[in-house]
Tab-separated table of C-alpha atoms in Angstrom:
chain	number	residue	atom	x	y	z
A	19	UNK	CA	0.000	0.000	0.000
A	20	UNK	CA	1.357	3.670	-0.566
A	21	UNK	CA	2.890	5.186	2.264
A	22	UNK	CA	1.097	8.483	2.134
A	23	UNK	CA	-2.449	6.913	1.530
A	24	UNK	CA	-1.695	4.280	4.770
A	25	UNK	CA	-1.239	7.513	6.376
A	26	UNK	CA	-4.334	9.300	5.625
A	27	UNK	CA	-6.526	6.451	6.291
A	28	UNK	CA	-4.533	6.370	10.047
A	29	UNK	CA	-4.862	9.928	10.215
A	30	UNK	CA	-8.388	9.870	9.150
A	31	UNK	CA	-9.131	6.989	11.576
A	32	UNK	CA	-7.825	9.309	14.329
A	33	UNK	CA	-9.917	11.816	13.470
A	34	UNK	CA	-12.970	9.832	13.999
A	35	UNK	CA	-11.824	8.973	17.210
A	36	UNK	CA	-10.685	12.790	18.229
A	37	UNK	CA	-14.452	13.533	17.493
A	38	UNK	CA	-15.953	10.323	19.108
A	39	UNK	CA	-14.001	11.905	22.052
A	40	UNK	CA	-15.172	15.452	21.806
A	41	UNK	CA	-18.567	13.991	21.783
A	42	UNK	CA	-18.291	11.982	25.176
A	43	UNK	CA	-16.500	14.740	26.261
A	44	UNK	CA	-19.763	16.988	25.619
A	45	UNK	CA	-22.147	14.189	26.908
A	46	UNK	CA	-20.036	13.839	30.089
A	47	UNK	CA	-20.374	17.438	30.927
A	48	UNK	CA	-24.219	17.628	30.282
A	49	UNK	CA	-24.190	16.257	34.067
A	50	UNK	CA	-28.323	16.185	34.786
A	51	UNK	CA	-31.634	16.399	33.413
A	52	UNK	CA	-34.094	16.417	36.468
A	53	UNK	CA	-38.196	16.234	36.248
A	54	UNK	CA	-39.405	18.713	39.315
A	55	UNK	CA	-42.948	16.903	40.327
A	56	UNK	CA	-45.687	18.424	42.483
A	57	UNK	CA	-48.066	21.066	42.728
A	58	UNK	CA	-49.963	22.801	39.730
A	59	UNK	CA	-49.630	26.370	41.914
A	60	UNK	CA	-46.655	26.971	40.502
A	61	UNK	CA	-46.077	24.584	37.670
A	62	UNK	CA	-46.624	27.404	34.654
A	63	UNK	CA	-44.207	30.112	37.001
A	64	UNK	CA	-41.213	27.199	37.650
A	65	UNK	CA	-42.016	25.803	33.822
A	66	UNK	CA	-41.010	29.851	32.828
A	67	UNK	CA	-37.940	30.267	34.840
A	68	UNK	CA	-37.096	26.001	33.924
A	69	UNK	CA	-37.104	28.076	29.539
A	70	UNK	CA	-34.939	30.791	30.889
A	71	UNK	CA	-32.879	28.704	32.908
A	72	UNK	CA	-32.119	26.324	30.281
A	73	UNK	CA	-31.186	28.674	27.622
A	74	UNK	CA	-28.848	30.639	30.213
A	75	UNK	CA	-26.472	27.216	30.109
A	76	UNK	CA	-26.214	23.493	28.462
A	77	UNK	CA	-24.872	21.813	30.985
A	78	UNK	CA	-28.170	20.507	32.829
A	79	UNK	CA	-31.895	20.582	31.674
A	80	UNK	CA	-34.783	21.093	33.924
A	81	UNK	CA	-38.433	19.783	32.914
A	82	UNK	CA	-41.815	21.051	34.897
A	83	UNK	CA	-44.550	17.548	34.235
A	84	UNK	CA	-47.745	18.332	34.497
A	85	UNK	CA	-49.584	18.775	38.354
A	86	UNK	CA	-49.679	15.545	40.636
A	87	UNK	CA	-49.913	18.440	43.801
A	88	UNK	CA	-48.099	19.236	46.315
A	89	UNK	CA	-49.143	15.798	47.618
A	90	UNK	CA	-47.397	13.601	44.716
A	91	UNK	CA	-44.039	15.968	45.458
A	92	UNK	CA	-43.960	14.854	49.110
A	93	UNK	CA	-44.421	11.218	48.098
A	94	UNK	CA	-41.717	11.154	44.845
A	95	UNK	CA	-39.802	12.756	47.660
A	96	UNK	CA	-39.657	10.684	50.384
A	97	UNK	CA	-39.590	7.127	48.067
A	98	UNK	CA	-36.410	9.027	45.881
A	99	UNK	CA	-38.044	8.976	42.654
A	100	UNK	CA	-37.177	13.069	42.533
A	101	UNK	CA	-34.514	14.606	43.822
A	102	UNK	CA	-36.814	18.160	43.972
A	103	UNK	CA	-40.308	18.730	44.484
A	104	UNK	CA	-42.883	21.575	43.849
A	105	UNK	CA	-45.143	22.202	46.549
A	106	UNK	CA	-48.200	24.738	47.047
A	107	UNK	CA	-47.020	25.965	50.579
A	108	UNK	CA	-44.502	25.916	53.032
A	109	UNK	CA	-43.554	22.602	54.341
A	110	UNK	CA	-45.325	21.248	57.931
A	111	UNK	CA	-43.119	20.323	60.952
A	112	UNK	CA	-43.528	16.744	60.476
A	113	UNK	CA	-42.380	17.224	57.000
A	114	UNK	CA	-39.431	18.440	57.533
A	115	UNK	CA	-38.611	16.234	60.316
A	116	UNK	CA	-38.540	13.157	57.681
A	117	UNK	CA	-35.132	15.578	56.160
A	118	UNK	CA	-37.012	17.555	53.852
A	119	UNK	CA	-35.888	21.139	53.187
A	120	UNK	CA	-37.723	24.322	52.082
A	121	UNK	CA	-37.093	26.630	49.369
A	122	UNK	CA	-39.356	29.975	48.671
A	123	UNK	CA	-40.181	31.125	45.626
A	124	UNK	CA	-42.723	33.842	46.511
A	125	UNK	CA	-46.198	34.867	47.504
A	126	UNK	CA	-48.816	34.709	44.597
A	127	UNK	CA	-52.023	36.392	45.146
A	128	UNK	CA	-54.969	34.171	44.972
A	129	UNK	CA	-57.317	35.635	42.536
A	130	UNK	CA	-60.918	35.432	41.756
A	131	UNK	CA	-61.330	35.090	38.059
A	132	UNK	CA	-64.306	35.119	35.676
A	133	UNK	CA	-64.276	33.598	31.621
A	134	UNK	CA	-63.859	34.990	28.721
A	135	UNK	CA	-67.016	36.335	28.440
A	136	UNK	CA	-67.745	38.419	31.840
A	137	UNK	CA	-68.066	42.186	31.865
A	138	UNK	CA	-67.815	42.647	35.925
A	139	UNK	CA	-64.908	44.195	37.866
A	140	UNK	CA	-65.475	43.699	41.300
A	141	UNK	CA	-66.987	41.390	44.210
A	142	UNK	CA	-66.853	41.200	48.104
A	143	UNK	CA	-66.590	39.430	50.256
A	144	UNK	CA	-70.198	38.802	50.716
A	145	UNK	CA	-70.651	38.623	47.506
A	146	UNK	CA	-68.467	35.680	46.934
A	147	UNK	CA	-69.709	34.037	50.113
A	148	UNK	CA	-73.388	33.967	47.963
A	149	UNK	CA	-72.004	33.380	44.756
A	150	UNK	CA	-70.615	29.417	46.453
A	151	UNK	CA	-74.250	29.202	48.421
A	152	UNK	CA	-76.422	30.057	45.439
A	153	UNK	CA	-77.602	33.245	46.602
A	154	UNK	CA	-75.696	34.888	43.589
A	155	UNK	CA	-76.265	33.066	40.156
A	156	UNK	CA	-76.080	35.631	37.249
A	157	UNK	CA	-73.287	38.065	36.452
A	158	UNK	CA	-75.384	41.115	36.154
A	159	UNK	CA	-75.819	41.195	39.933
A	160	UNK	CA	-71.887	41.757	40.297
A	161	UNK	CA	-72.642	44.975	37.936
A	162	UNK	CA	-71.776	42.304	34.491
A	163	UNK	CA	-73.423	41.296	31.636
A	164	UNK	CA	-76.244	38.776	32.124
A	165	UNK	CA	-75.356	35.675	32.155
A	166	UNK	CA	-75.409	32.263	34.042
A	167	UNK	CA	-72.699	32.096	36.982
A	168	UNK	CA	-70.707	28.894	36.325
A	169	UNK	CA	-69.164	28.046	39.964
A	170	UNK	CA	-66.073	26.221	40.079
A	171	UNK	CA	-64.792	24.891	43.635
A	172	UNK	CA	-61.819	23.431	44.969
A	173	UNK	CA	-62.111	20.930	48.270
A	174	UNK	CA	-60.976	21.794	51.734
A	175	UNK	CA	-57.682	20.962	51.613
A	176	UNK	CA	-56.929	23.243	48.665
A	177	UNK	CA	-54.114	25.564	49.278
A	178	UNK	CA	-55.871	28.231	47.341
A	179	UNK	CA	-59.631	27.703	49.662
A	180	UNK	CA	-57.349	27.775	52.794
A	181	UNK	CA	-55.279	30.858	51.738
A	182	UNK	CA	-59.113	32.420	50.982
A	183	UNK	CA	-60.482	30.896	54.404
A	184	UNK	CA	-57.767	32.477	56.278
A	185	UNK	CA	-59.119	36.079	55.499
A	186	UNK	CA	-62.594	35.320	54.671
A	187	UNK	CA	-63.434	32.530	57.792
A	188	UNK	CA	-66.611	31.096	56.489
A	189	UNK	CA	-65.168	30.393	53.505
A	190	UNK	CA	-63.330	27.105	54.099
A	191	UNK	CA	-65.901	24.924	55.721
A	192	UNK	CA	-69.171	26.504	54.270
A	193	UNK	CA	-71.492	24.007	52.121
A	194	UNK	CA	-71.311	24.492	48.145
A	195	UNK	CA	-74.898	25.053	46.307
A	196	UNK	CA	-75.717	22.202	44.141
A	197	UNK	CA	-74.573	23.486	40.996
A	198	UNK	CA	-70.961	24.312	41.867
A	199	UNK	CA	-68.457	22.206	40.164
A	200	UNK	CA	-65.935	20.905	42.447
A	201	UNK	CA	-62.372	20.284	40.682
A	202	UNK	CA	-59.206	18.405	42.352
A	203	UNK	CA	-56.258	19.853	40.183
A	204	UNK	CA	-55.025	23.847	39.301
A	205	UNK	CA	-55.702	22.442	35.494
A	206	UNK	CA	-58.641	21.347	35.822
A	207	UNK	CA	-59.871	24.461	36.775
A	208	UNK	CA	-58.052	26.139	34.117
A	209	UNK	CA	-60.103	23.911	31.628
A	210	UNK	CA	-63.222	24.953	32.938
A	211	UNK	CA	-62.732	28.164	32.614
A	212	UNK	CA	-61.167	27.767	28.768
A	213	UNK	CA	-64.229	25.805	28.117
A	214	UNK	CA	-67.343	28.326	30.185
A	215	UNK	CA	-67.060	31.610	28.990
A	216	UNK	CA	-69.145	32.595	32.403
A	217	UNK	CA	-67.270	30.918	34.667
A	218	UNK	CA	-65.916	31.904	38.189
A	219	UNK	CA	-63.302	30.285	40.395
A	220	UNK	CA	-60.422	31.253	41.767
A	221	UNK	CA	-56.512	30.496	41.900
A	222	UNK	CA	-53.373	31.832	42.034
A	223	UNK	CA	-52.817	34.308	39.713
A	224	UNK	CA	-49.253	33.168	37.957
A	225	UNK	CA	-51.245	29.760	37.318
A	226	UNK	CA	-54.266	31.221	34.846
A	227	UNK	CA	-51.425	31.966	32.955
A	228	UNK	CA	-51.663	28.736	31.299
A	229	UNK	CA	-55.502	30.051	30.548
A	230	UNK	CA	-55.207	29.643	26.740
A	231	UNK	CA	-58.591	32.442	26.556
A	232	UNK	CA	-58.477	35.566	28.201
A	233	UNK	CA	-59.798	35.809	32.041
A	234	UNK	CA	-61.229	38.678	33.788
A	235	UNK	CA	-59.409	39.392	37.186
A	236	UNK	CA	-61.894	40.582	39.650
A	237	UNK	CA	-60.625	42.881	42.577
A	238	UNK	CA	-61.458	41.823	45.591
A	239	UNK	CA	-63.537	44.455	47.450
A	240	UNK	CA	-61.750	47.152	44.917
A	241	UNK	CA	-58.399	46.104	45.608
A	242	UNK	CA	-56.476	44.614	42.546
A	243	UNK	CA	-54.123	41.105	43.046
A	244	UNK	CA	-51.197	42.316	42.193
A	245	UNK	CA	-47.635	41.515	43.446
A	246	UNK	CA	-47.541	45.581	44.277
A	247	UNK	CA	-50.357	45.362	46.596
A	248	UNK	CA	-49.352	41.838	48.206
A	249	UNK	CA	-46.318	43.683	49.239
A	250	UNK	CA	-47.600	46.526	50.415
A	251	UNK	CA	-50.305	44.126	52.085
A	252	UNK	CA	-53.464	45.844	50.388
A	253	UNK	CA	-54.038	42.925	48.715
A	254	UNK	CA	-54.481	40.050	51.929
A	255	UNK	CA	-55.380	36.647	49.954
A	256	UNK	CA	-51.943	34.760	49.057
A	257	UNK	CA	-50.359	31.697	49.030
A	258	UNK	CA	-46.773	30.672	49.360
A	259	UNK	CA	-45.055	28.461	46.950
A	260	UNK	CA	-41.492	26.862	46.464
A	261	UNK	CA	-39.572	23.653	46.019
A	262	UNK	CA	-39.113	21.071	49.157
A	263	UNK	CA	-35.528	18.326	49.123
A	264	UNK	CA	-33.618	16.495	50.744
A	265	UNK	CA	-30.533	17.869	51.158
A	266	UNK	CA	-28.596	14.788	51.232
A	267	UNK	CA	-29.600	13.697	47.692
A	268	UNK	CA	-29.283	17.521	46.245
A	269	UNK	CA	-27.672	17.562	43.135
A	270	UNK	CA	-25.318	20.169	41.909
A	271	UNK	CA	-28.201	20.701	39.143
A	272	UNK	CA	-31.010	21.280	41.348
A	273	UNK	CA	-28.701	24.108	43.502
A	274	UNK	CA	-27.862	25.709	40.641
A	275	UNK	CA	-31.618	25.803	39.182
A	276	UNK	CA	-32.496	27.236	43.061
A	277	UNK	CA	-29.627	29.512	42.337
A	278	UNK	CA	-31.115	30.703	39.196
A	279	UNK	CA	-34.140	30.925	40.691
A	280	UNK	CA	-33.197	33.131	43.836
A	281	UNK	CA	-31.432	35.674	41.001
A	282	UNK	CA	-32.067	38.961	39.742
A	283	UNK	CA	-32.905	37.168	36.329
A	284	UNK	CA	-35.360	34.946	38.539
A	285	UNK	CA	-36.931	38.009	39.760
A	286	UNK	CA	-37.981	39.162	36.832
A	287	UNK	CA	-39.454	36.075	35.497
A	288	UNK	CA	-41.319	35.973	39.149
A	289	UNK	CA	-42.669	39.424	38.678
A	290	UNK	CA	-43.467	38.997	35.206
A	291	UNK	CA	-46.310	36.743	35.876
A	292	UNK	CA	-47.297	38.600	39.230
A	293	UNK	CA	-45.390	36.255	42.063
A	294	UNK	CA	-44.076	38.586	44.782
A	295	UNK	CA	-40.429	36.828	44.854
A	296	UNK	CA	-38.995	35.876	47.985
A	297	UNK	CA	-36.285	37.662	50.068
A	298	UNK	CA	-32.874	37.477	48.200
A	299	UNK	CA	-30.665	34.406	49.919
């Protein structure tokens, strides 16, 4: 064989291998891709600030599935099928005690929202109060176009009802009218109010951003949910959202997504959909 072509074919056989290496060498340093289970609270906020985060670097990739609540967090959690979990409010004492940790996001108000089709501004608290016992049923007696009232509830042991019941006391434990339609998921309520253009429930507001139609926000008593007034505590219905782990099975992925997170750039994102973000750490 000729000398110089046995050379480029071993030349060119080390080239495949150079790149075969620079390939590995890529895969290796794409270290993680973690799934972040949980609650549907914040599953459209994290899935925002999962986008930015994963276009700010390639070394790990983070994925929001949808909502199993903040209930299906806690149990991926504590059988180590996730290594981080989304979760609706701050974590109870016994939690923690089983070596889970707490991370804040923010404070989202919880907002009371109509469809795509209703006119009215405003309600009270008494209002809303009749609206769940059937008192209230059309939209023109909140000052809207007429229209049928389509309820939507959420069960006691909703964060959203308990951030509601807190301020409003009847609210948790009072009886539904027959014709409210009682939902166990954040998207589930979303899809009720996509498919009702005279709907009404309520939910935190950075999660009817995944609304694909156009909700009304109604201020409560005047006062409009926004992260402005949460702060300034005009605005007294929120909830508290974040991530719960175990700090022994942290990966250097998940701190750096909390990192992200807790950032300026994080902030923004936060904001952006109306979250009031936690205290810088």
């Amino acid at each position: 064989m000729n000398r110089h072509l046995a050379f480029r074919i071993s030349a060119g056989i080390f080239l495949k291998f150079l790149i075969l290496g620079c390939v590995l060498a890529v895969t290796a340093v794409r270290a993680e891709d973690i799934s972040i289970p949980g609650s549907g609270n914040c599953e459209f906020v994290l899935a925002q600030l999962a986008k930015a985060f994963n276009a700010s670097q390639n070394r790990h990739r983070v994925s929001v599935p949808p909502s199993t609540g903040t209930a299906g967090a806690l149990r991926d959690l504590n059988d180590d099928k996730a290594t981080i979990g989304r979760v609706g409010r701050p974590l109870r004492e016994a939690e923690t005690a089983k070596g889970l940790t707490y991370f804040s996001m923010g404070r989202d108000p919880v907002v009371f929202a109509g469809g795509k089709g209703v006119s009215a501004k405003t309600i009270t608290d008494a209002q809303l109060l009749d609206v769940y016992a059937g008192k209230i049923r059309d939209w023109r007696e909140l000052g809207g176009s007429a229209g049928p009232i389509r309820a939507i509830g959420r069960e006691e042991t909703d964060t959203s009802r308990q951030s509601i019941s807190r301020v409003i006391k009847s609210f948790g434990t009072m009886k539904y009218h027959e014709g409210v339609k009682v939902v166990n998921l954040d998207p589930q309520m979303i899809e009720l109010f996509d498919r009702y253009p005279t709907s009404f429930g309520f939910l935190n507001r950075s999660a009817l951003y995944a609304a694909k139609s156009k909700l009304t926000l109604l201020a409560l008593g005047g006062v409009e949910p926004t992260a402005d007034n949460v702060e300034s505590g005009r605005y007294p219905i929120v909830l508290e959202f974040g991530l719960a782990y175990k700090a022994i099975t942290l990966t250097d992925a998940g701190r750096q997504f909390m990192a992200y997170i807790g950032s300026p750039a994080g902030a923004r994102i936060l904001r952006e959909y109306g979250v009031l973000p936690a205290a810088p750490r």
